[in-house]
Amino acid sequence: MSTDAVLSTPLIISFGLCGPGSLVFETVRPRVQFRPRPHAHGRWRYIALQTVCQPGRPKDLAQIALQHRATANTLLLNQSTGGVGVTDAPDSHADLLSRPLFAHLATVRPDGAPLVNPMWFLWDEARGVVKLTHTKRRSNYNFFQSEPRVAMDISDPDDPYRYLQIRGVVEAIEDDPTGAFYKVLQLRYRGTVGEVSDREYRVVVTIRPTGFKVR
């Protein structure tokens, strides 16, 4: 079965890495049980009954998966722990998305080392995406190109044990030559709008969540 056929089928679709530069699409018909398979390190993971592995660049594969995510019931399998991701923002922690709190953004450097930065952000509830402002002169701009998968953590300053974790994929990077979106975030976080001196380098980074974790 071709990848196009799999993606056009109204089934549950999950996707994850299946090798260097490849993405696995797993489809499951309603009422069909997952088949457990032993995982390395003694854990169990669940493998869908029908699998297609599509080669390609990670960024392109992420775009393919995200394009079809809106037209299918998406079940994300956590390949490392066997857990099931939640793809909708939980109402119990909606305030952490709406309040002007700092998000800690985790990216991956080309050498595989993690990097975490505090970031301003805006939750676009209508589209279900997170938006950030960045510049083309910063390291993360290049990291997004080589590894679009990212993670974010937003903690409640009134209760440090309460937090929202977001796992996602960089869906788009768009130029913001006037700094318009940066001004939106200035107003959100500072209550005032000032000059954007580096506006010619500004971009808007859109992150599509693939899973949430709360506490």
PDB file of C-alpha atoms in Angstrom:
ATOM      1  CA  MET A   1       0.000   0.000   0.000  1.00  0.00           C
ATOM      2  CA  SER A   2       1.368   3.448  -0.890  1.00  0.00           C
ATOM      3  CA  THR A   3       1.854   6.207   1.653  1.00  0.00           C
ATOM      4  CA  ASP A   4      -0.755   8.320  -0.141  1.00  0.00           C
ATOM      5  CA  ALA A   5      -3.261   5.491   0.193  1.00  0.00           C
ATOM      6  CA  VAL A   6      -2.524   5.139   3.872  1.00  0.00           C
ATOM      7  CA  LEU A   7      -2.871   8.858   4.522  1.00  0.00           C
ATOM      8  CA  SER A   8      -6.138   9.151   2.591  1.00  0.00           C
ATOM      9  CA  THR A   9      -7.718   6.268   4.481  1.00  0.00           C
ATOM     10  CA  PRO A  10     -10.102   7.440   7.260  1.00  0.00           C
ATOM     11  CA  LEU A  11      -8.336   5.461   9.952  1.00  0.00           C
ATOM     12  CA  ILE A  12      -6.407   6.347  13.064  1.00  0.00           C
ATOM     13  CA  ILE A  13      -2.942   7.454  12.013  1.00  0.00           C
ATOM     14  CA  SER A  14       0.158   7.679  14.156  1.00  0.00           C
ATOM     15  CA  PHE A  15       3.640   8.628  13.108  1.00  0.00           C
ATOM     16  CA  GLY A  16       7.125   8.384  14.514  1.00  0.00           C
ATOM     17  CA  LEU A  17      10.712   7.817  13.462  1.00  0.00           C
ATOM     18  CA  CYS A  18      11.520   4.419  11.959  1.00  0.00           C
ATOM     19  CA  GLY A  19      15.134   5.003  11.050  1.00  0.00           C
ATOM     20  CA  PRO A  20      17.498   7.749   9.940  1.00  0.00           C
ATOM     21  CA  GLY A  21      15.610  10.089   7.630  1.00  0.00           C
ATOM     22  CA  SER A  22      12.428   8.016   7.705  1.00  0.00           C
ATOM     23  CA  LEU A  23       8.969   8.315   9.163  1.00  0.00           C
ATOM     24  CA  VAL A  24       6.614   5.495   9.990  1.00  0.00           C
ATOM     25  CA  PHE A  25       2.885   5.841   9.388  1.00  0.00           C
ATOM     26  CA  GLU A  26       0.835   3.381  11.427  1.00  0.00           C
ATOM     27  CA  THR A  27      -2.862   2.878  10.728  1.00  0.00           C
ATOM     28  CA  VAL A  28      -5.361   1.045  12.858  1.00  0.00           C
ATOM     29  CA  ARG A  29      -8.918   0.224  11.900  1.00  0.00           C
ATOM     30  CA  PRO A  30     -11.570   0.949  14.538  1.00  0.00           C
ATOM     31  CA  ARG A  31     -11.998  -1.808  17.125  1.00  0.00           C
ATOM     32  CA  VAL A  32      -8.775  -3.523  16.069  1.00  0.00           C
ATOM     33  CA  GLN A  33      -6.530  -4.223  19.043  1.00  0.00           C
ATOM     34  CA  PHE A  34      -2.885  -3.176  19.212  1.00  0.00           C
ATOM     35  CA  ARG A  35      -0.395  -6.012  19.235  1.00  0.00           C
ATOM     36  CA  PRO A  36       2.137  -5.661  22.108  1.00  0.00           C
ATOM     37  CA  ARG A  37       5.789  -6.139  21.325  1.00  0.00           C
ATOM     38  CA  PRO A  38       8.715  -6.217  23.780  1.00  0.00           C
ATOM     39  CA  HIS A  39      10.686  -3.000  23.721  1.00  0.00           C
ATOM     40  CA  ALA A  40      14.380  -2.617  24.438  1.00  0.00           C
ATOM     41  CA  HIS A  41      15.123  -1.968  28.095  1.00  0.00           C
ATOM     42  CA  GLY A  42      12.301  -4.295  29.148  1.00  0.00           C
ATOM     43  CA  ARG A  43       9.411  -1.933  28.324  1.00  0.00           C
ATOM     44  CA  TRP A  44       6.397  -2.675  26.151  1.00  0.00           C
ATOM     45  CA  ARG A  45       5.263  -0.654  23.214  1.00  0.00           C
ATOM     46  CA  TYR A  46       2.257  -1.147  20.962  1.00  0.00           C
ATOM     47  CA  ILE A  47       2.622  -1.587  17.238  1.00  0.00           C
ATOM     48  CA  ALA A  48      -0.226  -0.884  14.844  1.00  0.00           C
ATOM     49  CA  LEU A  49      -1.265  -3.730  12.580  1.00  0.00           C
ATOM     50  CA  GLN A  50      -0.461  -1.878   9.366  1.00  0.00           C
ATOM     51  CA  THR A  51       2.749   0.094   8.849  1.00  0.00           C
ATOM     52  CA  VAL A  52       4.317   2.038   6.005  1.00  0.00           C
ATOM     53  CA  CYS A  53       7.800   3.553   6.269  1.00  0.00           C
ATOM     54  CA  GLN A  54       8.388   6.615   4.098  1.00  0.00           C
ATOM     55  CA  PRO A  55      11.995   7.797   3.506  1.00  0.00           C
ATOM     56  CA  GLY A  56      12.828  11.470   3.297  1.00  0.00           C
ATOM     57  CA  ARG A  57      14.248  14.432   5.166  1.00  0.00           C
ATOM     58  CA  PRO A  58      12.965  14.825   8.756  1.00  0.00           C
ATOM     59  CA  LYS A  59      11.597  18.318   8.107  1.00  0.00           C
ATOM     60  CA  ASP A  60       9.686  17.174   5.008  1.00  0.00           C
ATOM     61  CA  LEU A  61       8.350  14.124   6.825  1.00  0.00           C
ATOM     62  CA  ALA A  62       7.106  16.252   9.695  1.00  0.00           C
ATOM     63  CA  GLN A  63       5.274  18.481   7.227  1.00  0.00           C
ATOM     64  CA  ILE A  64       3.651  15.449   5.569  1.00  0.00           C
ATOM     65  CA  ALA A  65       2.414  14.144   8.892  1.00  0.00           C
ATOM     66  CA  LEU A  66       1.126  17.533  10.015  1.00  0.00           C
ATOM     67  CA  GLN A  67      -0.724  18.132   6.742  1.00  0.00           C
ATOM     68  CA  HIS A  68      -2.789  15.000   7.306  1.00  0.00           C
ATOM     69  CA  ARG A  69      -3.141  15.360  11.064  1.00  0.00           C
ATOM     70  CA  ALA A  70      -6.202  17.588  10.776  1.00  0.00           C
ATOM     71  CA  THR A  71      -8.099  15.082   8.624  1.00  0.00           C
ATOM     72  CA  ALA A  72      -7.623  11.995  10.741  1.00  0.00           C
ATOM     73  CA  ASN A  73      -8.010  10.939  14.340  1.00  0.00           C
ATOM     74  CA  THR A  74      -4.376  11.079  15.386  1.00  0.00           C
ATOM     75  CA  LEU A  75      -2.895   8.758  17.960  1.00  0.00           C
ATOM     76  CA  LEU A  76       0.700   9.520  18.828  1.00  0.00           C
ATOM     77  CA  LEU A  77       2.773   6.697  20.206  1.00  0.00           C
ATOM     78  CA  ASN A  78       5.687   7.641  22.405  1.00  0.00           C
ATOM     79  CA  GLN A  79       8.361   5.456  20.845  1.00  0.00           C
ATOM     80  CA  SER A  80      10.703   5.664  23.818  1.00  0.00           C
ATOM     81  CA  THR A  81       8.356   4.800  26.677  1.00  0.00           C
ATOM     82  CA  GLY A  82       5.343   3.156  25.064  1.00  0.00           C
ATOM     83  CA  GLY A  83       3.082   5.895  26.429  1.00  0.00           C
ATOM     84  CA  VAL A  84       0.239   7.531  24.543  1.00  0.00           C
ATOM     85  CA  GLY A  85       0.486  11.261  23.915  1.00  0.00           C
ATOM     86  CA  VAL A  86      -2.423  13.653  24.378  1.00  0.00           C
ATOM     87  CA  THR A  87      -2.896  15.874  21.339  1.00  0.00           C
ATOM     88  CA  ASP A  88      -5.364  18.414  22.764  1.00  0.00           C
ATOM     89  CA  ALA A  89      -4.418  21.212  25.146  1.00  0.00           C
ATOM     90  CA  PRO A  90      -5.838  20.265  28.582  1.00  0.00           C
ATOM     91  CA  ASP A  91      -8.459  22.670  29.949  1.00  0.00           C
ATOM     92  CA  SER A  92      -7.066  22.210  33.458  1.00  0.00           C
ATOM     93  CA  HIS A  93      -3.904  24.098  32.467  1.00  0.00           C
ATOM     94  CA  ALA A  94      -5.336  26.532  29.926  1.00  0.00           C
ATOM     95  CA  ASP A  95      -4.379  29.441  32.179  1.00  0.00           C
ATOM     96  CA  LEU A  96      -0.690  28.633  31.718  1.00  0.00           C
ATOM     97  CA  LEU A  97      -1.133  29.181  27.992  1.00  0.00           C
ATOM     98  CA  SER A  98      -3.136  32.393  28.306  1.00  0.00           C
ATOM     99  CA  ARG A  99      -1.055  34.111  31.001  1.00  0.00           C
ATOM    100  CA  PRO A 100       2.127  36.016  30.008  1.00  0.00           C
ATOM    101  CA  LEU A 101       4.451  33.394  31.462  1.00  0.00           C
ATOM    102  CA  PHE A 102       7.868  32.413  30.177  1.00  0.00           C
ATOM    103  CA  ALA A 103       8.147  29.102  28.339  1.00  0.00           C
ATOM    104  CA  HIS A 104      11.374  27.127  28.474  1.00  0.00           C
ATOM    105  CA  LEU A 105      12.046  25.968  24.931  1.00  0.00           C
ATOM    106  CA  ALA A 106      14.204  22.870  24.396  1.00  0.00           C
ATOM    107  CA  THR A 107      15.930  22.387  21.052  1.00  0.00           C
ATOM    108  CA  VAL A 108      18.573  19.966  19.802  1.00  0.00           C
ATOM    109  CA  ARG A 109      21.952  21.119  18.535  1.00  0.00           C
ATOM    110  CA  PRO A 110      23.534  19.458  15.477  1.00  0.00           C
ATOM    111  CA  ASP A 111      25.863  17.507  17.800  1.00  0.00           C
ATOM    112  CA  GLY A 112      22.829  16.053  19.611  1.00  0.00           C
ATOM    113  CA  ALA A 113      23.227  18.118  22.779  1.00  0.00           C
ATOM    114  CA  PRO A 114      20.077  19.759  24.205  1.00  0.00           C
ATOM    115  CA  LEU A 115      19.678  23.504  24.641  1.00  0.00           C
ATOM    116  CA  VAL A 116      17.021  25.293  26.734  1.00  0.00           C
ATOM    117  CA  ASN A 117      16.066  28.969  26.468  1.00  0.00           C
ATOM    118  CA  PRO A 118      13.368  31.046  28.207  1.00  0.00           C
ATOM    119  CA  MET A 119      10.982  32.433  25.591  1.00  0.00           C
ATOM    120  CA  TRP A 120       8.017  34.713  25.124  1.00  0.00           C
ATOM    121  CA  PHE A 121       5.184  32.885  23.384  1.00  0.00           C
ATOM    122  CA  LEU A 122       1.601  33.236  22.193  1.00  0.00           C
ATOM    123  CA  TRP A 123      -0.914  30.385  22.212  1.00  0.00           C
ATOM    124  CA  ASP A 124      -3.121  30.566  19.091  1.00  0.00           C
ATOM    125  CA  GLU A 125      -6.163  28.726  20.410  1.00  0.00           C
ATOM    126  CA  ALA A 126      -8.072  28.881  17.120  1.00  0.00           C
ATOM    127  CA  ARG A 127      -5.285  27.061  15.261  1.00  0.00           C
ATOM    128  CA  GLY A 128      -3.990  25.050  18.210  1.00  0.00           C
ATOM    129  CA  VAL A 129      -0.398  26.212  17.728  1.00  0.00           C
ATOM    130  CA  VAL A 130       2.295  28.020  19.700  1.00  0.00           C
ATOM    131  CA  LYS A 131       3.962  31.074  18.154  1.00  0.00           C
ATOM    132  CA  LEU A 132       7.385  32.442  19.062  1.00  0.00           C
ATOM    133  CA  THR A 133       9.487  35.349  17.861  1.00  0.00           C
ATOM    134  CA  HIS A 134      13.102  34.761  16.912  1.00  0.00           C
ATOM    135  CA  THR A 135      15.841  36.114  14.671  1.00  0.00           C
ATOM    136  CA  LYS A 136      17.862  34.574  11.881  1.00  0.00           C
ATOM    137  CA  ARG A 137      21.062  35.454  13.719  1.00  0.00           C
ATOM    138  CA  ARG A 138      20.439  33.155  16.676  1.00  0.00           C
ATOM    139  CA  SER A 139      21.548  29.553  17.003  1.00  0.00           C
ATOM    140  CA  ASN A 140      18.032  28.189  17.474  1.00  0.00           C
ATOM    141  CA  TYR A 141      17.081  29.415  14.005  1.00  0.00           C
ATOM    142  CA  ASN A 142      19.582  26.951  12.534  1.00  0.00           C
ATOM    143  CA  PHE A 143      18.664  24.226  15.007  1.00  0.00           C
ATOM    144  CA  PHE A 144      15.031  24.405  13.840  1.00  0.00           C
ATOM    145  CA  GLN A 145      16.223  23.557  10.323  1.00  0.00           C
ATOM    146  CA  SER A 146      18.252  20.502  11.313  1.00  0.00           C
ATOM    147  CA  GLU A 147      15.812  19.159  13.940  1.00  0.00           C
ATOM    148  CA  PRO A 148      12.236  20.526  13.903  1.00  0.00           C
ATOM    149  CA  ARG A 149      11.144  18.536  16.958  1.00  0.00           C
ATOM    150  CA  VAL A 150      11.074  20.685  20.092  1.00  0.00           C
ATOM    151  CA  ALA A 151       9.675  20.684  23.619  1.00  0.00           C
ATOM    152  CA  MET A 152       8.423  23.436  25.913  1.00  0.00           C
ATOM    153  CA  ASP A 153       7.712  23.682  29.616  1.00  0.00           C
ATOM    154  CA  ILE A 154       5.532  26.329  31.278  1.00  0.00           C
ATOM    155  CA  SER A 155       5.488  26.389  35.082  1.00  0.00           C
ATOM    156  CA  ASP A 156       2.916  28.019  37.344  1.00  0.00           C
ATOM    157  CA  PRO A 157       4.763  30.714  39.360  1.00  0.00           C
ATOM    158  CA  ASP A 158       2.147  30.391  42.098  1.00  0.00           C
ATOM    159  CA  ASP A 159       2.647  26.618  42.361  1.00  0.00           C
ATOM    160  CA  PRO A 160       6.041  25.440  41.040  1.00  0.00           C
ATOM    161  CA  TYR A 161       4.896  21.801  41.131  1.00  0.00           C
ATOM    162  CA  ARG A 162       2.184  22.565  38.563  1.00  0.00           C
ATOM    163  CA  TYR A 163       3.331  22.710  34.952  1.00  0.00           C
ATOM    164  CA  LEU A 164       2.427  22.115  31.329  1.00  0.00           C
ATOM    165  CA  GLN A 165       4.820  20.315  29.002  1.00  0.00           C
ATOM    166  CA  ILE A 166       4.395  20.603  25.247  1.00  0.00           C
ATOM    167  CA  ARG A 167       6.086  18.398  22.664  1.00  0.00           C
ATOM    168  CA  GLY A 168       5.817  19.559  19.095  1.00  0.00           C
ATOM    169  CA  VAL A 169       7.242  20.174  15.651  1.00  0.00           C
ATOM    170  CA  VAL A 170       8.219  23.458  14.037  1.00  0.00           C
ATOM    171  CA  GLU A 171       5.550  23.775  11.373  1.00  0.00           C
ATOM    172  CA  ALA A 172       6.544  27.089   9.814  1.00  0.00           C
ATOM    173  CA  ILE A 173       9.124  29.873  10.017  1.00  0.00           C
ATOM    174  CA  GLU A 174       7.915  33.128   8.459  1.00  0.00           C
ATOM    175  CA  ASP A 175       9.683  36.452   8.013  1.00  0.00           C
ATOM    176  CA  ASP A 176       8.482  39.330  10.200  1.00  0.00           C
ATOM    177  CA  PRO A 177      10.337  42.268   8.575  1.00  0.00           C
ATOM    178  CA  THR A 178       8.312  44.943  10.395  1.00  0.00           C
ATOM    179  CA  GLY A 179       8.557  43.231  13.774  1.00  0.00           C
ATOM    180  CA  ALA A 180       4.742  43.222  13.987  1.00  0.00           C
ATOM    181  CA  PHE A 181       4.503  39.943  15.876  1.00  0.00           C
ATOM    182  CA  TYR A 182       7.339  40.936  18.189  1.00  0.00           C
ATOM    183  CA  LYS A 183       5.270  44.013  19.095  1.00  0.00           C
ATOM    184  CA  VAL A 184       2.305  41.770  19.880  1.00  0.00           C
ATOM    185  CA  LEU A 185       4.492  39.912  22.362  1.00  0.00           C
ATOM    186  CA  GLN A 186       5.893  43.169  23.743  1.00  0.00           C
ATOM    187  CA  LEU A 187       2.362  44.267  24.575  1.00  0.00           C
ATOM    188  CA  ARG A 188       1.532  40.854  26.066  1.00  0.00           C
ATOM    189  CA  TYR A 189       4.585  40.728  28.328  1.00  0.00           C
ATOM    190  CA  ARG A 190       5.500  44.366  28.960  1.00  0.00           C
ATOM    191  CA  GLY A 191       2.238  46.205  28.449  1.00  0.00           C
ATOM    192  CA  THR A 192       3.935  48.653  26.073  1.00  0.00           C
ATOM    193  CA  VAL A 193       5.264  48.607  22.517  1.00  0.00           C
ATOM    194  CA  GLY A 194       8.719  49.848  21.569  1.00  0.00           C
ATOM    195  CA  GLU A 195      11.033  49.983  18.600  1.00  0.00           C
ATOM    196  CA  VAL A 196      12.165  46.639  17.138  1.00  0.00           C
ATOM    197  CA  SER A 197      15.784  47.355  16.276  1.00  0.00           C
ATOM    198  CA  ASP A 198      16.449  43.913  14.749  1.00  0.00           C
ATOM    199  CA  ARG A 199      13.190  43.728  12.784  1.00  0.00           C
ATOM    200  CA  GLU A 200      14.954  42.921   9.496  1.00  0.00           C
ATOM    201  CA  TYR A 201      16.074  39.603  11.032  1.00  0.00           C
ATOM    202  CA  ARG A 202      12.829  38.805  12.860  1.00  0.00           C
ATOM    203  CA  VAL A 203      10.844  35.639  12.133  1.00  0.00           C
ATOM    204  CA  VAL A 204       7.677  34.065  13.509  1.00  0.00           C
ATOM    205  CA  VAL A 205       8.143  30.426  14.525  1.00  0.00           C
ATOM    206  CA  THR A 206       4.985  28.299  14.587  1.00  0.00           C
ATOM    207  CA  ILE A 207       5.049  25.087  16.619  1.00  0.00           C
ATOM    208  CA  ARG A 208       2.394  22.412  16.128  1.00  0.00           C
ATOM    209  CA  PRO A 209       1.936  20.459  19.389  1.00  0.00           C
ATOM    210  CA  THR A 210       2.069  16.681  19.094  1.00  0.00           C
ATOM    211  CA  GLY A 211       1.594  15.938  22.778  1.00  0.00           C
ATOM    212  CA  PHE A 212       0.981  17.486  26.181  1.00  0.00           C
ATOM    213  CA  LYS A 213       1.900  16.430  29.696  1.00  0.00           C
ATOM    214  CA  VAL A 214       0.549  18.098  32.820  1.00  0.00           C
ATOM    215  CA  ARG A 215       0.983  18.007  36.543  1.00  0.00           C
TER     216      ARG A 215
END
